[in-house]
Coordinates of C-alpha atoms and ligand atoms in Angstrom, one line a residue:
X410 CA 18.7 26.8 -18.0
X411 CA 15.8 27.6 -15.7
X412 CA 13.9 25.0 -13.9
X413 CA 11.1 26.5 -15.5
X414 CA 11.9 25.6 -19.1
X415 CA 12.7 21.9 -17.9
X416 CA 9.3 21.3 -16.1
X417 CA 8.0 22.8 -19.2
X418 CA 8.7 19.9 -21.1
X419 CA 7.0 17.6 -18.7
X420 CA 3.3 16.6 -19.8
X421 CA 0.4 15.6 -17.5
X422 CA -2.3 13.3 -18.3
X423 CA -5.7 15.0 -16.1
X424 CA -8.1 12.3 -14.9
X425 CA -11.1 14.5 -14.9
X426 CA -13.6 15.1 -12.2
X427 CA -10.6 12.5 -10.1
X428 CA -8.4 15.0 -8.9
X429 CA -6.0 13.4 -6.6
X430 CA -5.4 15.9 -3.9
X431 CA -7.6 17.4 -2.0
X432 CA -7.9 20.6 0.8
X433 CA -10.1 19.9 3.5
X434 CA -12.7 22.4 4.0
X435 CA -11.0 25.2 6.4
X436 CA -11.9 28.2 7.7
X437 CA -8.9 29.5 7.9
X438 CA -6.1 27.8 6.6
X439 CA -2.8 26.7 9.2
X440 CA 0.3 28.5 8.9
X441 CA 1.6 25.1 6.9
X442 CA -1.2 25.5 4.4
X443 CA -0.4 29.0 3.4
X444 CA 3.1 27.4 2.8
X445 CA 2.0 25.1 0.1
X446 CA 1.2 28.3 -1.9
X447 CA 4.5 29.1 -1.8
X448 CA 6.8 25.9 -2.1
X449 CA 4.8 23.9 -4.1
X450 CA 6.7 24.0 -7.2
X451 CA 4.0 23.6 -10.2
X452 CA 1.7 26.2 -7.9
X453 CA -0.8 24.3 -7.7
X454 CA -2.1 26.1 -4.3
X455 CA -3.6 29.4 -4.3
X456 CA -5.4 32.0 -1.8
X457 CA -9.0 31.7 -2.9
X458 CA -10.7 35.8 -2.2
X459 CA -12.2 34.5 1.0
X460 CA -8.3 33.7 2.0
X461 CA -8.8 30.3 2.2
X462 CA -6.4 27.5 0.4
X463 CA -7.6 25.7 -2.8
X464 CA -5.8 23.4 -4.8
X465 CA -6.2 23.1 -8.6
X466 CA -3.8 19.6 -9.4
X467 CA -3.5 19.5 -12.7
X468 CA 0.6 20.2 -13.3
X469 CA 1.4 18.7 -10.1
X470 CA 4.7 16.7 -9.9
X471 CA 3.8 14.2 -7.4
X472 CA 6.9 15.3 -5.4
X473 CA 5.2 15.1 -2.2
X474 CA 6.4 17.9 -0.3
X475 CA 2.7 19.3 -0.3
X476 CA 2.2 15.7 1.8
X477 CA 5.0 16.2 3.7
X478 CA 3.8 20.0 5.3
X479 CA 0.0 19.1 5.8
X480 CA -0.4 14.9 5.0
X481 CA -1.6 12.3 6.1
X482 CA -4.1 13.5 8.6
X483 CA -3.6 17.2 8.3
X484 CA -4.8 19.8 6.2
X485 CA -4.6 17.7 2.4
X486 CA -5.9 14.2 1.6
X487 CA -2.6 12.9 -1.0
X488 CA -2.6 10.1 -3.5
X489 CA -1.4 8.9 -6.1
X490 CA -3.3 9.6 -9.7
X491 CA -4.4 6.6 -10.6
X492 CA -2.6 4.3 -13.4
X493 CA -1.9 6.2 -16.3
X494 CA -2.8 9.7 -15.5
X495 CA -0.4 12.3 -14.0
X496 CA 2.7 14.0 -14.2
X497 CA 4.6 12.0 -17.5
X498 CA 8.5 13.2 -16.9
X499 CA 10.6 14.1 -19.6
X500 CA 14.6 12.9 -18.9
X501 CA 17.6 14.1 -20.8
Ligands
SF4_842 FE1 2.8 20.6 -5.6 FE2 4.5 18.6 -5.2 FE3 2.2 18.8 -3.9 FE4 2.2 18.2 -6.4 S1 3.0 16.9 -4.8 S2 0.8 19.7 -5.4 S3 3.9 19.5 -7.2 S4 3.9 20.2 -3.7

């Protein structure tokens, strides 16, 4: 079965206008930014046409490797939705 199909049966609860990642205002975006486009596994980064790095949350999967290339005090601000909202995980 393809990962795919699985994280398709996840479901996530958006807190709107409360996203809870952020990109900080860049430029140009670091060689580890341009990497969350690529290894973030719900692709929740994208090149924007002025080639900088946005971030649309919604779908994310709060695995934290996003945090891991460019948290705490890098290129993303990363929390936790608050209580509630987020990724709700389907097992079995
Ligand atoms: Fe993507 Fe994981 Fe970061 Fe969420 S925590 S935006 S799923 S890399």
């Amino acid at each position: 079965r393809r990962v795919e199909d699985k994280l398709y049966q996840n479901r996530y609860l958006v807190d709107p206008g409360r996203p809870h990642i952020s990109v900080r205002k860049h430029l140009f975006p670091s060689q580890n930014l341009i990497a969350l486009t690529q290894v973030c596994p719900a692709k929740c980064y994208q090149l924007n046409d002025r080639r900088q790095v946005i971030i649309v949350s919604d779908g994310c999967l709060e695995c934290g490797t996003c945090n891991v290339l460019c948290g705490p005090d890098g290129d993303i601000k990363w929390t936790y939705p608050q209580g509630g909202f987020g990724v709700l995980f389907k097992f079995g």
